[in-house]
PDB file of C-alpha atoms in Angstrom:
ATOM      1  CA  GLN R 297    -195.244-121.441  12.732  1.00 94.00           C
ATOM      2  CA  VAL R 298    -193.079-119.673  15.281  1.00 96.00           C
ATOM      3  CA  THR R 299    -190.380-117.554  14.445  1.00 97.00           C
ATOM      4  CA  LEU R 300    -188.023-115.268  16.401  1.00 98.00           C
ATOM      5  CA  ARG R 301    -186.127-112.272  15.135  1.00 98.00           C
ATOM      6  CA  GLU R 302    -182.908-110.772  16.965  1.00 98.00           C
ATOM      7  CA  SER R 303    -182.201-107.008  15.927  1.00 98.00           C
ATOM      8  CA  GLY R 304    -180.028-104.397  17.587  1.00 97.00           C
ATOM      9  CA  PRO R 305    -176.531-102.542  16.576  1.00 97.00           C
ATOM     10  CA  ALA R 306    -173.860-104.786  14.670  1.00 97.00           C
ATOM     11  CA  LEU R 307    -171.324-102.242  16.540  1.00 97.00           C
ATOM     12  CA  VAL R 308    -170.859-100.953  20.135  1.00 98.00           C
ATOM     13  CA  LYS R 309    -168.293 -98.918  21.162  1.00 97.00           C
ATOM     14  CA  PRO R 310    -166.587 -99.739  25.221  1.00 97.00           C
ATOM     15  CA  THR R 311    -168.540 -98.806  27.720  1.00 96.00           C
ATOM     16  CA  GLN R 312    -172.112 -98.203  26.122  1.00 97.00           C
ATOM     17  CA  THR R 313    -174.905 -99.297  26.677  1.00 98.00           C
ATOM     18  CA  LEU R 314    -176.575-102.445  24.206  1.00 98.00           C
ATOM     19  CA  THR R 315    -180.137-102.850  23.467  1.00 98.00           C
ATOM     20  CA  LEU R 316    -181.559-106.069  21.390  1.00 98.00           C
ATOM     21  CA  THR R 317    -184.664-106.145  20.560  1.00 98.00           C
ATOM     22  CA  CYS R 318    -186.453-109.712  19.721  1.00 98.00           C
ATOM     23  CA  THR R 319    -189.522-109.833  17.645  1.00 98.00           C
ATOM     24  CA  PHE R 320    -191.241-113.047  17.656  1.00 98.00           C
ATOM     25  CA  SER R 321    -194.604-114.502  15.895  1.00 97.00           C
ATOM     26  CA  GLY R 322    -196.593-117.930  16.492  1.00 96.00           C
ATOM     27  CA  PHE R 323    -196.829-117.740  20.099  1.00 96.00           C
ATOM     28  CA  SER R 324    -197.937-115.100  22.787  1.00 96.00           C
ATOM     29  CA  LEU R 325    -195.970-114.160  25.645  1.00 96.00           C
ATOM     30  CA  SER R 326    -199.445-113.857  27.976  1.00 95.00           C
ATOM     31  CA  THR R 327    -199.875-117.511  27.447  1.00 95.00           C
ATOM     32  CA  SER R 328    -198.989-119.946  30.504  1.00 95.00           C
ATOM     33  CA  GLY R 329    -195.570-121.435  30.144  1.00 93.00           C
ATOM     34  CA  MET R 330    -194.000-119.517  27.627  1.00 96.00           C
ATOM     35  CA  CYS R 331    -190.627-117.957  28.269  1.00 95.00           C
ATOM     36  CA  VAL R 332    -187.997-115.901  26.129  1.00 97.00           C
ATOM     37  CA  SER R 333    -184.296-116.389  26.695  1.00 96.00           C
ATOM     38  CA  TRP R 334    -181.176-114.668  25.451  1.00 98.00           C
ATOM     39  CA  ILE R 335    -178.082-116.720  25.220  1.00 98.00           C
ATOM     40  CA  ARG R 336    -175.143-115.405  23.435  1.00 98.00           C
ATOM     41  CA  GLN R 337    -171.960-117.305  21.763  1.00 98.00           C
ATOM     42  CA  PRO R 338    -168.664-115.287  21.341  1.00 98.00           C
ATOM     43  CA  PRO R 339    -167.007-116.017  18.116  1.00 96.00           C
ATOM     44  CA  GLY R 340    -165.788-119.852  18.423  1.00 95.00           C
ATOM     45  CA  LYS R 341    -166.775-120.813  21.817  1.00 96.00           C
ATOM     46  CA  ALA R 342    -169.841-122.176  23.598  1.00 96.00           C
ATOM     47  CA  LEU R 343    -172.948-120.801  24.651  1.00 97.00           C
ATOM     48  CA  GLU R 344    -174.336-118.887  27.273  1.00 97.00           C
ATOM     49  CA  TRP R 345    -176.992-118.379  28.794  1.00 96.00           C
ATOM     50  CA  LEU R 346    -177.948-114.537  30.002  1.00 97.00           C
ATOM     51  CA  ALA R 347    -181.430-114.015  30.914  1.00 97.00           C
ATOM     52  CA  ARG R 348    -185.357-115.427  30.533  1.00 95.00           C
ATOM     53  CA  ILE R 349    -188.373-113.376  31.140  1.00 96.00           C
ATOM     54  CA  ASP R 350    -191.779-115.651  31.565  1.00 95.00           C
ATOM     55  CA  TRP R 351    -195.274-114.774  30.683  1.00 95.00           C
ATOM     56  CA  ASP R 352    -196.242-113.699  34.144  1.00 94.00           C
ATOM     57  CA  ASP R 353    -193.439-111.536  34.139  1.00 95.00           C
ATOM     58  CA  ASP R 354    -191.020-113.424  36.782  1.00 94.00           C
ATOM     59  CA  LYS R 355    -187.433-112.756  35.364  1.00 96.00           C
ATOM     60  CA  TYR R 356    -184.055-114.479  35.787  1.00 95.00           C
ATOM     61  CA  TYR R 357    -180.745-113.474  34.819  1.00 96.00           C
ATOM     62  CA  SER R 358    -177.276-115.166  34.844  1.00 95.00           C
ATOM     63  CA  THR R 359    -175.541-114.930  38.194  1.00 93.00           C
ATOM     64  CA  SER R 360    -172.128-113.106  36.532  1.00 94.00           C
ATOM     65  CA  LEU R 361    -173.863-110.640  34.460  1.00 96.00           C
ATOM     66  CA  LYS R 362    -176.726-109.811  36.532  1.00 95.00           C
ATOM     67  CA  THR R 363    -175.568-106.682  37.563  1.00 97.00           C
ATOM     68  CA  ARG R 364    -175.416-105.571  33.893  1.00 98.00           C
ATOM     69  CA  LEU R 365    -178.523-107.214  32.022  1.00 98.00           C
ATOM     70  CA  THR R 366    -182.310-105.727  32.448  1.00 98.00           C
ATOM     71  CA  ILE R 367    -185.019-107.728  30.446  1.00 98.00           C
ATOM     72  CA  SER R 368    -188.469-106.981  29.317  1.00 98.00           C
ATOM     73  CA  LYS R 369    -191.220-107.625  27.556  1.00 97.00           C
ATOM     74  CA  ASP R 370    -194.058-105.816  25.160  1.00 96.00           C
ATOM     75  CA  THR R 371    -196.915-108.694  24.912  1.00 95.00           C
ATOM     76  CA  SER R 372    -198.862-106.017  22.382  1.00 94.00           C
ATOM     77  CA  LYS R 373    -195.813-105.630  20.187  1.00 96.00           C
ATOM     78  CA  ASN R 374    -194.763-109.461  20.608  1.00 97.00           C
ATOM     79  CA  GLN R 375    -191.067-108.048  21.681  1.00 98.00           C
ATOM     80  CA  VAL R 376    -188.830-108.911  24.209  1.00 98.00           C
ATOM     81  CA  VAL R 377    -186.077-106.557  25.189  1.00 98.00           C
ATOM     82  CA  LEU R 378    -182.386-107.066  26.840  1.00 98.00           C
ATOM     83  CA  THR R 379    -180.160-104.160  27.561  1.00 98.00           C
ATOM     84  CA  MET R 380    -176.611-105.162  28.939  1.00 98.00           C
ATOM     85  CA  THR R 381    -174.505-102.382  29.941  1.00 97.00           C
ATOM     86  CA  ASN R 382    -171.153-101.043  30.451  1.00 97.00           C
ATOM     87  CA  MET R 383    -170.406-103.212  26.825  1.00 97.00           C
ATOM     88  CA  ASP R 384    -166.641-104.451  26.771  1.00 97.00           C
ATOM     89  CA  PRO R 385    -164.854-106.340  23.697  1.00 97.00           C
ATOM     90  CA  VAL R 386    -165.119-109.664  25.926  1.00 97.00           C
ATOM     91  CA  ASP R 387    -169.102-108.945  24.870  1.00 98.00           C
ATOM     92  CA  THR R 388    -168.486-109.759  21.491  1.00 98.00           C
ATOM     93  CA  ALA R 389    -170.714-112.685  20.329  1.00 98.00           C
ATOM     94  CA  THR R 390    -173.301-113.573  18.716  1.00 98.00           C
ATOM     95  CA  TYR R 391    -177.011-112.526  20.423  1.00 98.00           C
ATOM     96  CA  TYR R 392    -179.402-115.336  20.431  1.00 98.00           C
ATOM     97  CA  CYS R 393    -183.098-115.235  21.655  1.00 98.00           C
ATOM     98  CA  ALA R 394    -185.304-118.406  21.958  1.00 97.00           C
ATOM     99  CA  ARG R 395    -188.638-119.198  22.627  1.00 97.00           C
ATOM    100  CA  ILE R 396    -188.949-122.119  25.720  1.00 94.00           C
ATOM    101  CA  ARG R 397    -192.313-123.919  26.853  1.00 93.00           C
ATOM    102  CA  VAL R 398    -192.542-124.991  30.387  1.00 89.00           C
ATOM    103  CA  THR R 399    -195.249-127.873  30.047  1.00 88.00           C
ATOM    104  CA  ILE R 400    -197.445-128.959  32.834  1.00 86.00           C
ATOM    105  CA  PHE R 401    -195.455-131.642  33.963  1.00 85.00           C
ATOM    106  CA  GLY R 402    -192.515-129.147  34.691  1.00 83.00           C
ATOM    107  CA  VAL R 403    -190.672-130.066  31.459  1.00 84.00           C
ATOM    108  CA  VAL R 404    -188.502-127.261  29.941  1.00 86.00           C
ATOM    109  CA  ILE R 405    -188.165-127.090  25.967  1.00 90.00           C
ATOM    110  CA  THR R 406    -186.303-124.657  24.474  1.00 92.00           C
ATOM    111  CA  ASP R 407    -187.766-125.111  20.870  1.00 93.00           C
ATOM    112  CA  TYR R 408    -187.333-122.348  18.399  1.00 96.00           C
ATOM    113  CA  TRP R 409    -183.939-120.012  18.392  1.00 97.00           C
ATOM    114  CA  GLY R 410    -183.953-116.626  16.229  1.00 98.00           C
ATOM    115  CA  GLN R 411    -180.638-116.788  13.475  1.00 97.00           C
ATOM    116  CA  GLY R 412    -179.129-114.757  15.761  1.00 98.00           C
ATOM    117  CA  THR R 413    -177.609-111.320  15.371  1.00 98.00           C
ATOM    118  CA  LEU R 414    -173.744-111.177  15.365  1.00 98.00           C
ATOM    119  CA  VAL R 415    -172.114-107.753  18.209  1.00 98.00           C
ATOM    120  CA  THR R 416    -169.119-106.249  18.466  1.00 98.00           C
ATOM    121  CA  VAL R 417    -167.761-104.371  20.698  1.00 97.00           C
ATOM    122  CA  SER R 418    -164.734-102.100  19.488  1.00 96.00           C
ATOM    123  CA  SER R 419    -163.677 -98.464  19.692  1.00 94.00           C
TER     124      SER R 419
ATOM    125  CA  GLU V 544    -173.758-122.967  39.626  1.00 87.00           C
ATOM    126  CA  ILE V 545    -174.204-126.093  37.580  1.00 92.00           C
ATOM    127  CA  VAL V 546    -171.282-126.754  35.930  1.00 94.00           C
ATOM    128  CA  LEU V 547    -171.632-129.072  32.517  1.00 96.00           C
ATOM    129  CA  THR V 548    -168.794-131.253  31.581  1.00 98.00           C
ATOM    130  CA  GLN V 549    -168.712-132.601  28.287  1.00 98.00           C
ATOM    131  CA  SER V 550    -166.832-135.569  26.714  1.00 94.00           C
ATOM    132  CA  PRO V 551    -164.839-136.149  24.465  1.00 96.00           C
ATOM    133  CA  GLY V 552    -164.106-132.463  23.313  1.00 96.00           C
ATOM    134  CA  THR V 553    -164.069-133.850  19.599  1.00 97.00           C
ATOM    135  CA  LEU V 554    -165.052-137.140  18.294  1.00 97.00           C
ATOM    136  CA  SER V 555    -163.390-138.892  15.238  1.00 97.00           C
ATOM    137  CA  LEU V 556    -165.663-141.346  13.374  1.00 96.00           C
ATOM    138  CA  SER V 557    -166.907-142.125  10.576  1.00 96.00           C
ATOM    139  CA  PRO V 558    -170.307-142.158   8.459  1.00 96.00           C
ATOM    140  CA  GLY V 559    -172.506-145.429   9.850  1.00 96.00           C
ATOM    141  CA  GLU V 560    -170.576-145.660  13.250  1.00 97.00           C
ATOM    142  CA  ARG V 561    -171.957-144.936  16.773  1.00 97.00           C
ATOM    143  CA  ALA V 562    -171.339-141.674  18.431  1.00 98.00           C
ATOM    144  CA  THR V 563    -171.931-141.677  22.090  1.00 98.00           C
ATOM    145  CA  LEU V 564    -171.770-138.422  24.002  1.00 98.00           C
ATOM    146  CA  SER V 565    -171.134-137.526  27.590  1.00 98.00           C
ATOM    147  CA  CYS V 566    -171.960-134.531  30.064  1.00 98.00           C
ATOM    148  CA  ARG V 567    -171.240-134.791  33.550  1.00 97.00           C
ATOM    149  CA  ALA V 568    -173.124-132.130  36.164  1.00 96.00           C
ATOM    150  CA  SER V 569    -171.157-130.739  39.206  1.00 95.00           C
ATOM    151  CA  GLN V 570    -174.612-131.601  41.143  1.00 93.00           C
ATOM    152  CA  SER V 571    -177.511-133.360  40.737  1.00 93.00           C
ATOM    153  CA  VAL V 572    -180.174-132.156  37.449  1.00 92.00           C
ATOM    154  CA  SER V 573    -183.568-133.152  37.233  1.00 88.00           C
ATOM    155  CA  SER V 574    -183.940-134.928  34.209  1.00 85.00           C
ATOM    156  CA  SER V 575    -187.276-132.513  33.226  1.00 86.00           C
ATOM    157  CA  TYR V 576    -183.809-129.785  32.523  1.00 90.00           C
ATOM    158  CA  LEU V 577    -181.395-131.347  31.007  1.00 93.00           C
ATOM    159  CA  ALA V 578    -181.746-131.566  27.102  1.00 96.00           C
ATOM    160  CA  TRP V 579    -179.380-131.584  24.186  1.00 98.00           C
ATOM    161  CA  TYR V 580    -178.541-129.544  21.009  1.00 98.00           C
ATOM    162  CA  GLN V 581    -177.119-129.415  17.859  1.00 98.00           C
ATOM    163  CA  GLN V 582    -174.924-126.307  15.853  1.00 98.00           C
ATOM    164  CA  LYS V 583    -173.705-126.459  12.912  1.00 97.00           C
ATOM    165  CA  PRO V 584    -171.219-123.480  11.440  1.00 95.00           C
ATOM    166  CA  GLY V 585    -173.462-120.453  10.796  1.00 94.00           C
ATOM    167  CA  GLN V 586    -176.835-121.881  12.283  1.00 97.00           C
ATOM    168  CA  ALA V 587    -178.533-121.222  15.310  1.00 97.00           C
ATOM    169  CA  PRO V 588    -178.474-124.266  17.961  1.00 97.00           C
ATOM    170  CA  ARG V 589    -181.164-127.174  16.979  1.00 97.00           C
ATOM    171  CA  LEU V 590    -182.980-128.941  20.138  1.00 97.00           C
ATOM    172  CA  LEU V 591    -182.457-132.535  19.437  1.00 97.00           C
ATOM    173  CA  ILE V 592    -183.580-133.779  23.187  1.00 97.00           C
ATOM    174  CA  TYR V 593    -185.525-132.575  25.969  1.00 94.00           C
ATOM    175  CA  GLY V 594    -186.360-134.308  29.325  1.00 92.00           C
ATOM    176  CA  ALA V 595    -183.024-135.997  28.591  1.00 94.00           C
ATOM    177  CA  SER V 596    -184.813-138.683  26.798  1.00 96.00           C
ATOM    178  CA  SER V 597    -187.547-137.121  24.573  1.00 95.00           C
ATOM    179  CA  ARG V 598    -186.924-136.380  20.855  1.00 97.00           C
ATOM    180  CA  ALA V 599    -187.751-132.681  19.955  1.00 95.00           C
ATOM    181  CA  THR V 600    -190.132-132.713  17.167  1.00 94.00           C
ATOM    182  CA  GLY V 601    -188.748-133.951  13.836  1.00 95.00           C
ATOM    183  CA  ILE V 602    -185.541-135.430  14.963  1.00 97.00           C
ATOM    184  CA  PRO V 603    -184.592-138.572  13.742  1.00 97.00           C
ATOM    185  CA  ASP V 604    -185.130-141.480  15.693  1.00 96.00           C
ATOM    186  CA  ARG V 605    -181.039-142.613  15.764  1.00 97.00           C
ATOM    187  CA  PHE V 606    -180.885-139.607  18.418  1.00 98.00           C
ATOM    188  CA  SER V 607    -181.520-140.938  21.899  1.00 97.00           C
ATOM    189  CA  GLY V 608    -180.837-139.773  25.279  1.00 97.00           C
ATOM    190  CA  SER V 609    -180.561-141.350  28.091  1.00 96.00           C
ATOM    191  CA  GLY V 610    -179.117-140.757  31.817  1.00 96.00           C
ATOM    192  CA  SER V 611    -180.150-139.360  35.309  1.00 95.00           C
ATOM    193  CA  GLY V 612    -178.731-137.297  38.382  1.00 94.00           C
ATOM    194  CA  THR V 613    -175.250-136.346  36.924  1.00 95.00           C
ATOM    195  CA  ASP V 614    -174.555-138.355  34.151  1.00 97.00           C
ATOM    196  CA  PHE V 615    -176.498-137.910  30.888  1.00 97.00           C
ATOM    197  CA  THR V 616    -175.732-139.484  27.284  1.00 98.00           C
ATOM    198  CA  LEU V 617    -176.286-138.387  23.565  1.00 98.00           C
ATOM    199  CA  THR V 618    -176.368-141.599  21.316  1.00 98.00           C
ATOM    200  CA  ILE V 619    -176.119-141.025  17.569  1.00 98.00           C
ATOM    201  CA  SER V 620    -176.779-144.868  16.528  1.00 97.00           C
ATOM    202  CA  ARG V 621    -175.452-144.606  13.057  1.00 97.00           C
ATOM    203  CA  LEU V 622    -173.796-141.443  12.064  1.00 97.00           C
ATOM    204  CA  GLU V 623    -175.292-139.564   8.781  1.00 97.00           C
ATOM    205  CA  PRO V 624    -173.081-136.937   6.805  1.00 96.00           C
ATOM    206  CA  GLU V 625    -175.459-134.085   8.184  1.00 96.00           C
ATOM    207  CA  ASP V 626    -174.843-135.334  11.712  1.00 97.00           C
ATOM    208  CA  PHE V 627    -171.703-133.776  11.946  1.00 96.00           C
ATOM    209  CA  ALA V 628    -171.302-131.051  14.207  1.00 97.00           C
ATOM    210  CA  VAL V 629    -171.273-129.925  17.697  1.00 98.00           C
ATOM    211  CA  TYR V 630    -173.435-130.999  20.205  1.00 98.00           C
ATOM    212  CA  TYR V 631    -174.164-128.827  23.464  1.00 98.00           C
ATOM    213  CA  CYS V 632    -175.877-129.899  26.632  1.00 97.00           C
ATOM    214  CA  GLN V 633    -177.821-127.615  28.939  1.00 96.00           C
ATOM    215  CA  GLN V 634    -179.588-127.871  31.923  1.00 94.00           C
ATOM    216  CA  TYR V 635    -182.084-125.510  34.341  1.00 88.00           C
ATOM    217  CA  GLY V 636    -181.463-125.185  37.886  1.00 75.00           C
ATOM    218  CA  SER V 637    -182.175-122.700  40.816  1.00 67.00           C
ATOM    219  CA  SER V 638    -183.608-120.715  37.657  1.00 80.00           C
ATOM    220  CA  GLN V 639    -180.028-120.789  36.222  1.00 87.00           C
ATOM    221  CA  VAL V 640    -179.167-121.900  32.905  1.00 92.00           C
ATOM    222  CA  THR V 641    -175.729-123.396  32.128  1.00 95.00           C
ATOM    223  CA  PHE V 642    -174.311-125.098  28.655  1.00 96.00           C
ATOM    224  CA  GLY V 643    -171.563-127.887  28.217  1.00 97.00           C
ATOM    225  CA  GLN V 644    -168.332-126.754  26.639  1.00 97.00           C
ATOM    226  CA  GLY V 645    -169.894-129.219  23.586  1.00 97.00           C
ATOM    227  CA  THR V 646    -168.548-132.028  21.641  1.00 98.00           C
ATOM    228  CA  LYS V 647    -167.340-131.962  17.872  1.00 98.00           C
ATOM    229  CA  VAL V 648    -168.345-134.719  15.988  1.00 98.00           C
ATOM    230  CA  GLU V 649    -165.940-134.743  13.104  1.00 96.00           C
ATOM    231  CA  ILE V 650    -165.551-136.914   9.855  1.00 93.00           C
ATOM    232  CA  LYS V 651    -162.716-139.370  10.428  1.00 90.00           C
TER     233      LYS V 651
END
């Protein structure tokens, strides 16, 4: 059974750095084709993709947020960590992590999501 | 960056009716990289369709996806009460992922 759970602070101040952890079970991020992404959703708005890390440690970032994001993994702990620097009130959102499978045919499947964690940026 | 435009923004329908949701891309998207999600209030998105037309595990066959290139469609053949929600399309391209702005399917 695949599960993912996001954890991190519920409240951060402007200019601070946000660190979120995705702890997962039911799969290994060292298995070929496995990846984890971070996605966020401001209240009442659409989904926005942030970053992805692959089983081979390849990393991809949103072009618009690339300078502020860092994604990393700890395979032994089944965790993926996302840091976002210089937080602003517009970054207030629910942050989700999700598992991605890339099949041998190249089909990309984001099949499991965490329940999300709401992060509010306010002084 | 590929921009996905979903239409309509809101679809007002009755249970039992057919829903047709559109997702148009600003440039061609590989069908392998197009997915649809359902999201209900307070919940994480749920994968419905991947590879443009393959249903995810456990998704009822009233949900179907079609399309290629820049035009994709999600069809719900007969709306059930639990289908009223927001639907998003998503694409993976050049290592960048984008979502549409969503279509809300509401009860008429």
